[in-house]
Coordinates of C-alpha atoms and ligand atoms in Angstrom, one line a residue:
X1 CA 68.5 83.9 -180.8
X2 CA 69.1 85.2 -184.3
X3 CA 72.1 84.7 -186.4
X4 CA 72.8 87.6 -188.1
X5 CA 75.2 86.1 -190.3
X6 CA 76.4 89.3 -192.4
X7 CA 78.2 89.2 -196.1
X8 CA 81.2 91.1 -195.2
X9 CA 81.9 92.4 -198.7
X10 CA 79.4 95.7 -198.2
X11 CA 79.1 95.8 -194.5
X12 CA 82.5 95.9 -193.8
X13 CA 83.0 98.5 -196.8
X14 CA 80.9 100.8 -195.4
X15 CA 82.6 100.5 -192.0
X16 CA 86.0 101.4 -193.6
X17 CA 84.2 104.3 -195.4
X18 CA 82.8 105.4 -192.2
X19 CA 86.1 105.7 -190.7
X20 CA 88.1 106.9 -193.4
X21 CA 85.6 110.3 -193.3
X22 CA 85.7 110.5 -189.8
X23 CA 89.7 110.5 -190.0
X24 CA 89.8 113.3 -192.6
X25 CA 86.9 115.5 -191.1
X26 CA 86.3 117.0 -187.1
X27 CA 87.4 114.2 -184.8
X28 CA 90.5 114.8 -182.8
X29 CA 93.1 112.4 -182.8
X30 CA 92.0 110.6 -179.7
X31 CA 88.8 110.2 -180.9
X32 CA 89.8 108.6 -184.0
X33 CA 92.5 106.1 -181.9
X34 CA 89.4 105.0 -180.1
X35 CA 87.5 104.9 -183.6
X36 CA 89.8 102.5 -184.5
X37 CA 90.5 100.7 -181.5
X38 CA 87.0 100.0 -181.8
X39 CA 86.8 98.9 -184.9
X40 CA 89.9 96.4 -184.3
X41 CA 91.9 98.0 -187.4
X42 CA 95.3 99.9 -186.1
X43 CA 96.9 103.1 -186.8
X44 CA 99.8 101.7 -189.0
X45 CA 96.5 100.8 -191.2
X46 CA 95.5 104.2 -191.6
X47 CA 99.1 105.3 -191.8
X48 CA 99.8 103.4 -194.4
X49 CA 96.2 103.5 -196.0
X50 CA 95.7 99.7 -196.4
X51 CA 92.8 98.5 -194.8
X52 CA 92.2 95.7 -196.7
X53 CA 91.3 92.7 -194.6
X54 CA 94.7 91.4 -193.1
X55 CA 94.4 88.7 -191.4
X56 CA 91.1 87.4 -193.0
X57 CA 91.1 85.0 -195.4
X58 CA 90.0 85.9 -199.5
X59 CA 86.5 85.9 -199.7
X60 CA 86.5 82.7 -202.3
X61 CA 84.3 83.6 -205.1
X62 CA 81.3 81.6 -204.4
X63 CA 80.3 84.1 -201.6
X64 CA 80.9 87.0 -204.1
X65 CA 77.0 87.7 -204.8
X66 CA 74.8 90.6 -205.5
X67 CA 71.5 91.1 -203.3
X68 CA 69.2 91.3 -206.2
X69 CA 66.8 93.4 -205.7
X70 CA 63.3 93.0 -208.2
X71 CA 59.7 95.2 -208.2
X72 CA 58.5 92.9 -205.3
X73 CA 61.5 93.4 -203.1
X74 CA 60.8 97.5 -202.7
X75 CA 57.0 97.0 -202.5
X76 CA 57.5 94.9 -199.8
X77 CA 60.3 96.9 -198.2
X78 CA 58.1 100.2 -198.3
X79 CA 55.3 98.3 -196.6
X80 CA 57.8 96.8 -193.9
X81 CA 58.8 101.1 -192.7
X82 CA 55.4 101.9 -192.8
X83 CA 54.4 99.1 -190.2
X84 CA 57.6 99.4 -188.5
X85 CA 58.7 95.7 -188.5
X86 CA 61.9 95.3 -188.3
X87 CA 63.2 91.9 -190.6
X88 CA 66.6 90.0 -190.1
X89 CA 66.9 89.9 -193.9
X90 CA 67.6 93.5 -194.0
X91 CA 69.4 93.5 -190.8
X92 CA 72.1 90.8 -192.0
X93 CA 72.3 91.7 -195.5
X94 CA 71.0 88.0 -196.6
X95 CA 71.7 87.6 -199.9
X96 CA 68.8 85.7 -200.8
X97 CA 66.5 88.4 -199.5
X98 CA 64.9 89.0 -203.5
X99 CA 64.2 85.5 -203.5
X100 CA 62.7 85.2 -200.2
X101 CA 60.3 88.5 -200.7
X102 CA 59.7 88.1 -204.3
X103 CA 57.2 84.4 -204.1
X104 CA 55.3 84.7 -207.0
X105 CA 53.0 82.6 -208.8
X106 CA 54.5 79.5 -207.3
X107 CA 57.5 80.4 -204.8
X108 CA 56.6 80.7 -201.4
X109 CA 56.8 84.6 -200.2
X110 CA 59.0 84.4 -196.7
X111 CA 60.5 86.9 -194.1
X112 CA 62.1 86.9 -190.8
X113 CA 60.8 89.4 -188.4
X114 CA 62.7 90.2 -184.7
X115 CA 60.6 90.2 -181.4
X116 CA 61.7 91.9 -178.2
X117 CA 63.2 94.6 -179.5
X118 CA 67.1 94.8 -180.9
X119 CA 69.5 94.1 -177.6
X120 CA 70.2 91.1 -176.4
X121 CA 71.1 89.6 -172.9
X122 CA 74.1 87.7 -174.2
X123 CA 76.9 88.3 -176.0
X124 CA 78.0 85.4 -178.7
X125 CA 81.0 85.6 -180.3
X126 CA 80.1 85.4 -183.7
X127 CA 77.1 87.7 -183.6
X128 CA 76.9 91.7 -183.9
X129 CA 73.6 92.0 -182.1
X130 CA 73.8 95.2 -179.6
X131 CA 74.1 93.7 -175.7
X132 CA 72.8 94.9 -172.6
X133 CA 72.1 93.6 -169.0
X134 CA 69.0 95.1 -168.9
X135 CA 67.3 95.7 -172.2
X136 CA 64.3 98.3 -172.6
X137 CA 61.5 96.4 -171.5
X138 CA 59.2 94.4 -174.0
X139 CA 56.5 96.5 -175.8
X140 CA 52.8 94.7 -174.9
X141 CA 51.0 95.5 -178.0
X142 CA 54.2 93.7 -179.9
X143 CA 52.3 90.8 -180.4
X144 CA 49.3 91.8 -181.4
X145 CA 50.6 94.7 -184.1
X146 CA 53.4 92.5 -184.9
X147 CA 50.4 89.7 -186.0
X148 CA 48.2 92.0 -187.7
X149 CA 51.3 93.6 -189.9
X150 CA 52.1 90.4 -190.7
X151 CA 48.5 89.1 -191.9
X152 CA 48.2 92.4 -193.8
X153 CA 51.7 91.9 -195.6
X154 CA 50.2 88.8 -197.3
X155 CA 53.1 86.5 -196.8
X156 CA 53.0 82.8 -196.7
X157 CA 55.6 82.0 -194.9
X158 CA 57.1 83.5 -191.8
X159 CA 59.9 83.4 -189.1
X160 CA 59.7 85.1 -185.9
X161 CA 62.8 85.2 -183.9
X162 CA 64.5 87.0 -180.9
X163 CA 67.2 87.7 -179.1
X164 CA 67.8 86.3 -176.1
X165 CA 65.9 88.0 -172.8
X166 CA 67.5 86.4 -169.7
X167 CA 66.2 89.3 -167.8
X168 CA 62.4 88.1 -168.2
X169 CA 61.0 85.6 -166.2
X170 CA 59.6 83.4 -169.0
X171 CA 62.6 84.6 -171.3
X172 CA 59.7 86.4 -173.4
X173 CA 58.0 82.7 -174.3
X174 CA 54.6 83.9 -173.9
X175 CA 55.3 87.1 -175.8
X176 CA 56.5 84.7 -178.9
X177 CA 53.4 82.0 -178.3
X178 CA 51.5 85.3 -177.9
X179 CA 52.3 86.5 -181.4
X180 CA 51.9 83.3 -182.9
X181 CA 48.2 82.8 -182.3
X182 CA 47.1 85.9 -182.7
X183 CA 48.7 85.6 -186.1
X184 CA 47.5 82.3 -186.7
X185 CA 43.8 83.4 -185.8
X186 CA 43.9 86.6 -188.2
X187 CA 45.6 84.4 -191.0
X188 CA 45.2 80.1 -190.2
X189 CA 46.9 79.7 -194.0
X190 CA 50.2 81.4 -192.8
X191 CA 53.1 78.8 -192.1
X192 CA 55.1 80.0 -189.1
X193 CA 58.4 79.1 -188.1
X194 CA 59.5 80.3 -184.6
X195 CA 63.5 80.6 -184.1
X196 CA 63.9 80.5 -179.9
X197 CA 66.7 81.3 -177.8
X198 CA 67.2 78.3 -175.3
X199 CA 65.7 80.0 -172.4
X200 CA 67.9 78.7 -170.0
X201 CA 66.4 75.3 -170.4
X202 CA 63.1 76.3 -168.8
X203 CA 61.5 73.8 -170.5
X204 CA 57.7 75.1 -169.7
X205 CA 59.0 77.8 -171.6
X206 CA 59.8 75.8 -174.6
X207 CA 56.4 74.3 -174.1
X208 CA 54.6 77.3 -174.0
X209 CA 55.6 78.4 -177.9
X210 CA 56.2 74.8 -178.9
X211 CA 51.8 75.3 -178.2
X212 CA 51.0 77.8 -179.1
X213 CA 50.0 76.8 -182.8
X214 CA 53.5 77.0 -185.3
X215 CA 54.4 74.9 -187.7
X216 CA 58.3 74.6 -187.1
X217 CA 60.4 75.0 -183.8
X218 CA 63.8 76.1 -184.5
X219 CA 66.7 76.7 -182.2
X220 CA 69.9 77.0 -183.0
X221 CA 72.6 74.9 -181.7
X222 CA 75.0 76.9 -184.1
X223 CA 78.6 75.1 -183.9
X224 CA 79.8 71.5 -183.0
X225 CA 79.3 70.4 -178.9
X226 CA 83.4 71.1 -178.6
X227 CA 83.5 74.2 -179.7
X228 CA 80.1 75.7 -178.3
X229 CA 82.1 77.3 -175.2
X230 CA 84.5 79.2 -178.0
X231 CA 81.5 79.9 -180.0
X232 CA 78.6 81.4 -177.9
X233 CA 77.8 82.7 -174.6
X234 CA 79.1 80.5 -171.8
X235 CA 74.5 80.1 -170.9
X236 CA 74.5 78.4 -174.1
X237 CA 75.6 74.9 -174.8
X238 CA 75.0 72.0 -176.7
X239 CA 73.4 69.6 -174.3
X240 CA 70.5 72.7 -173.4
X241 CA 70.4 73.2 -177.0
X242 CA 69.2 69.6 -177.4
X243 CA 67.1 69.4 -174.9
X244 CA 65.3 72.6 -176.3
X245 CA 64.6 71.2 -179.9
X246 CA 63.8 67.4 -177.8
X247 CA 60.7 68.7 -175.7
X248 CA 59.5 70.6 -178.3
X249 CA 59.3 67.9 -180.2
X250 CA 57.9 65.6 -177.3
X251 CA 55.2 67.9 -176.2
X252 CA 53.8 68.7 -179.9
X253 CA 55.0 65.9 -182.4
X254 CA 53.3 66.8 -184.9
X255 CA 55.4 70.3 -184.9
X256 CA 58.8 70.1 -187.2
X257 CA 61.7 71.0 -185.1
X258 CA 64.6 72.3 -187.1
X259 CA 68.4 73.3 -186.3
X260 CA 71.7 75.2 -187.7
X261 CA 74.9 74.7 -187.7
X262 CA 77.9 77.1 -189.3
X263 CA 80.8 75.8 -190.7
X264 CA 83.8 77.3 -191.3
X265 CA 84.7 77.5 -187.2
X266 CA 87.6 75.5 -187.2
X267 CA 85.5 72.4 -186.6
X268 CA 86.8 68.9 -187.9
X269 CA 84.3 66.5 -190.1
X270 CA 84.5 64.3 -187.2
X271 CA 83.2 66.8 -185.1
X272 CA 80.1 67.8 -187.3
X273 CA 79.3 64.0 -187.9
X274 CA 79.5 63.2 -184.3
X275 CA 76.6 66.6 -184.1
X276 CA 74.6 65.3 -186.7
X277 CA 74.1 62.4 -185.1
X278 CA 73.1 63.8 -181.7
X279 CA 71.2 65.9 -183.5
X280 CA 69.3 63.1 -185.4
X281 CA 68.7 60.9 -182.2
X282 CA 67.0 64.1 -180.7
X283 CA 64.6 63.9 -182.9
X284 CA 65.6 67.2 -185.1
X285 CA 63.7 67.3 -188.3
X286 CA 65.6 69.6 -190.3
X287 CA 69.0 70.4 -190.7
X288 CA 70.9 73.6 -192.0
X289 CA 74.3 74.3 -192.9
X290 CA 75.9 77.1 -194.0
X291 CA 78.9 79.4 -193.8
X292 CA 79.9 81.4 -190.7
X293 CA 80.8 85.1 -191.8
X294 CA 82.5 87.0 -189.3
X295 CA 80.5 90.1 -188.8
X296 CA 83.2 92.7 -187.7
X297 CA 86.4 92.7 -185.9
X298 CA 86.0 92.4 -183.0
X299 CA 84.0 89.1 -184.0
X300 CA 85.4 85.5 -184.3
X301 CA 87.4 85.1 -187.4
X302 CA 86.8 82.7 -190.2
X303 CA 88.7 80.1 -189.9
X304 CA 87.7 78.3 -193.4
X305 CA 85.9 78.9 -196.1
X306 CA 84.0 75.9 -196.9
X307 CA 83.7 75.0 -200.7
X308 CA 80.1 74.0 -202.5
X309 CA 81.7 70.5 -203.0
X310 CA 81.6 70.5 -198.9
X311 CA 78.7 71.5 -198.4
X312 CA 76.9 69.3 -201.3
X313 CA 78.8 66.3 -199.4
X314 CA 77.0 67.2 -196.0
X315 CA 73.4 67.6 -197.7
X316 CA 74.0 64.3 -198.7
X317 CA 75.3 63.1 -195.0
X318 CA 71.9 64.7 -193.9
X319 CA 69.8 63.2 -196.2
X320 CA 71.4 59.9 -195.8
X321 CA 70.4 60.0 -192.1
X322 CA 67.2 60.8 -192.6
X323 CA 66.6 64.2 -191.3
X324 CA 63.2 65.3 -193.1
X325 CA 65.5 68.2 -195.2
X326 CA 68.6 69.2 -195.3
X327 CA 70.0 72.6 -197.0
X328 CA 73.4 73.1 -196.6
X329 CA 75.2 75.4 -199.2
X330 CA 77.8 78.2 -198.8
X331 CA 75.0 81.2 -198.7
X332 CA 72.3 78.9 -196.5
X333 CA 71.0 81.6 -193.5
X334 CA 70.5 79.9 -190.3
X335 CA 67.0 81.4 -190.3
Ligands
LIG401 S1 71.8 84.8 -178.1 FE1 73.8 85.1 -179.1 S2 73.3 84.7 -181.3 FE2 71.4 85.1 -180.2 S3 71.0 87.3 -180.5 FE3 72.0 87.0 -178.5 S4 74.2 87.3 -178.9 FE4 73.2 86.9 -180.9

């Protein structure tokens, strides 16, 4: 249930790159239509060599960053192929990765590692993760390498998410409560976030991770209730979505449940308010906001770019409600 919400500036370079090669080296002409079908972009674009971004709107300046990259950031990297974790930092490009790896003396050291392998069960419109009906099947000793990688890795902080199993009875719950307290025994300092798909609305599932020992419950409801059918997979939607992040919160109080939400959909501010709201009578704790990207394509478009000033104006909205914290900001991941 991972956002991988990627900067287009690189990602999508390196596509074009990709293709450009492909279209000046071995592949016959039919292989390089279907190339391009693929990839959305059209012959007249190759024709006529522009393959800027058409129809996408100028990325404004304020999304224009560098990943910086510091002496912490490649120790930590080096140790992440040698264990074979994979992280959703690396996977969607987040921007704030140096920060988030580096700690320090005082920061808080944080990553965001994927359970259950790379292929998901759905197929959301705004997200590039790999889809399949039937998924290679989960990996047992996952939880408890996964858990003893992470203790060894020294991190304070960590999020574990997924993608979405719909093919396994419990969705993969146990596997995720699993993880968590073998990772909590091995390491009881460790703060641990788990970000859940909705699984369905098995609620014994939610129950099982919201259990097992974290410290925050996240799930996603990603977009406003009216445009959740547009947005994700048609099993998704915003009423499931609540109910999720509510019996978490029921079953475990103590537990911090926490939620995201992209802008830059097409919603209206009347839309997000009316979410906050149901959010905040749900009992959500935290609240995120931040800007959708569209990944490739073949992916939703973005409709808006919303400005700092925006964003700064719904932190305040949050705050002003009450929710425990809210971060909303322009580059603010969703996990
Ligand atoms: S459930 Fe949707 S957002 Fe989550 S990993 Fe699958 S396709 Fe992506």
């Amino acid at each position: 249930m991972f956002l991988p919400r990627r900067l287009r500036g690189k990602g999508r370079r390196k596509d074009v790159m990709t293709l450009t090669t492909a279209a000046n080296t071995s592949s016959t002409l039919n292989e390089r239509k279907k190339d391009i079908k693929e990839d959305g972009l059209n012959l007249q674009d190759f024709i006529s060599g522009d393959l800027s971004e058409k129809s996408k709107l100028r990325l404004p300046p304020w999304l224009k960053t560098e990943i910086p990259i510091g002496k912490n950031y490649n120790k930590l990297k080096n140790t992440l192929r040698e264990l074979n974790l994979h992280t959703v930092c690396e996977e969607a490009r987040c921007p704030n990765i140096g920060e988030c790896w580096g700690g320090g003396e005082y920061a808080t050291s944080t990553a965001t590692i994927m359970l259950m392998g790379d292929t998901c069960t759905r197929g959301c419109r705004f997200c590039s993760v790999k889809t399949a009906r039937r998924p290679p099947p989960l990996d047992p000793e996952e939880p408890y390498n996964t858990a003893k990688a992470i203790a060894a890795w020294g991190l304070d902080y960590v999020v574990l998410t997924s993608v979405d199993r719909d093919d396994i009875p419990d969705g993969g719950a146990e596997h995720f409560a699993k993880t968590v307290s073998n990772l909590k025994e091995r390491n009881p300092k460790i703060l641990v976030e788990c970000l859940t798909p909705d699984f369905r609305g098995d609620l014994a599932a939610v129950e099982k991770i919201a259990l097992s020992g974290l410290d925050v419950y996240a799930h996603n409801v990603e977009t406003v209730r009216d445009l959740q059918r547009h947005v994700r997979d048609p099993r998704a939607n915003f009423d499931q979505s609540l109910s999720v992040l509510r019996h978490a919160k029921k079953v475990k109080p103590s537990v911090l449940t926490k939620t995201s939400i992209m802008l830059g959909l097409g919603e209206t501010d009347a839309q997000i308010h009316a979410a906050l709201k149901e959010l905040w009578d749900a009992g959500v704790d935290c609240l995120t906001l931040g800007q959708y990207m569209q990944p490739t394509k073949r992916h939703l478009k973005v409709e808006e770019y919303v400005t700092p000033e925006k964003f700064a104006y719904w932190e305040k909205v949050g705050q002003e409600m009450g929710f425990v914290y809210t971060a909303s900001g322009p580059l603010v991941s969703s996990f």
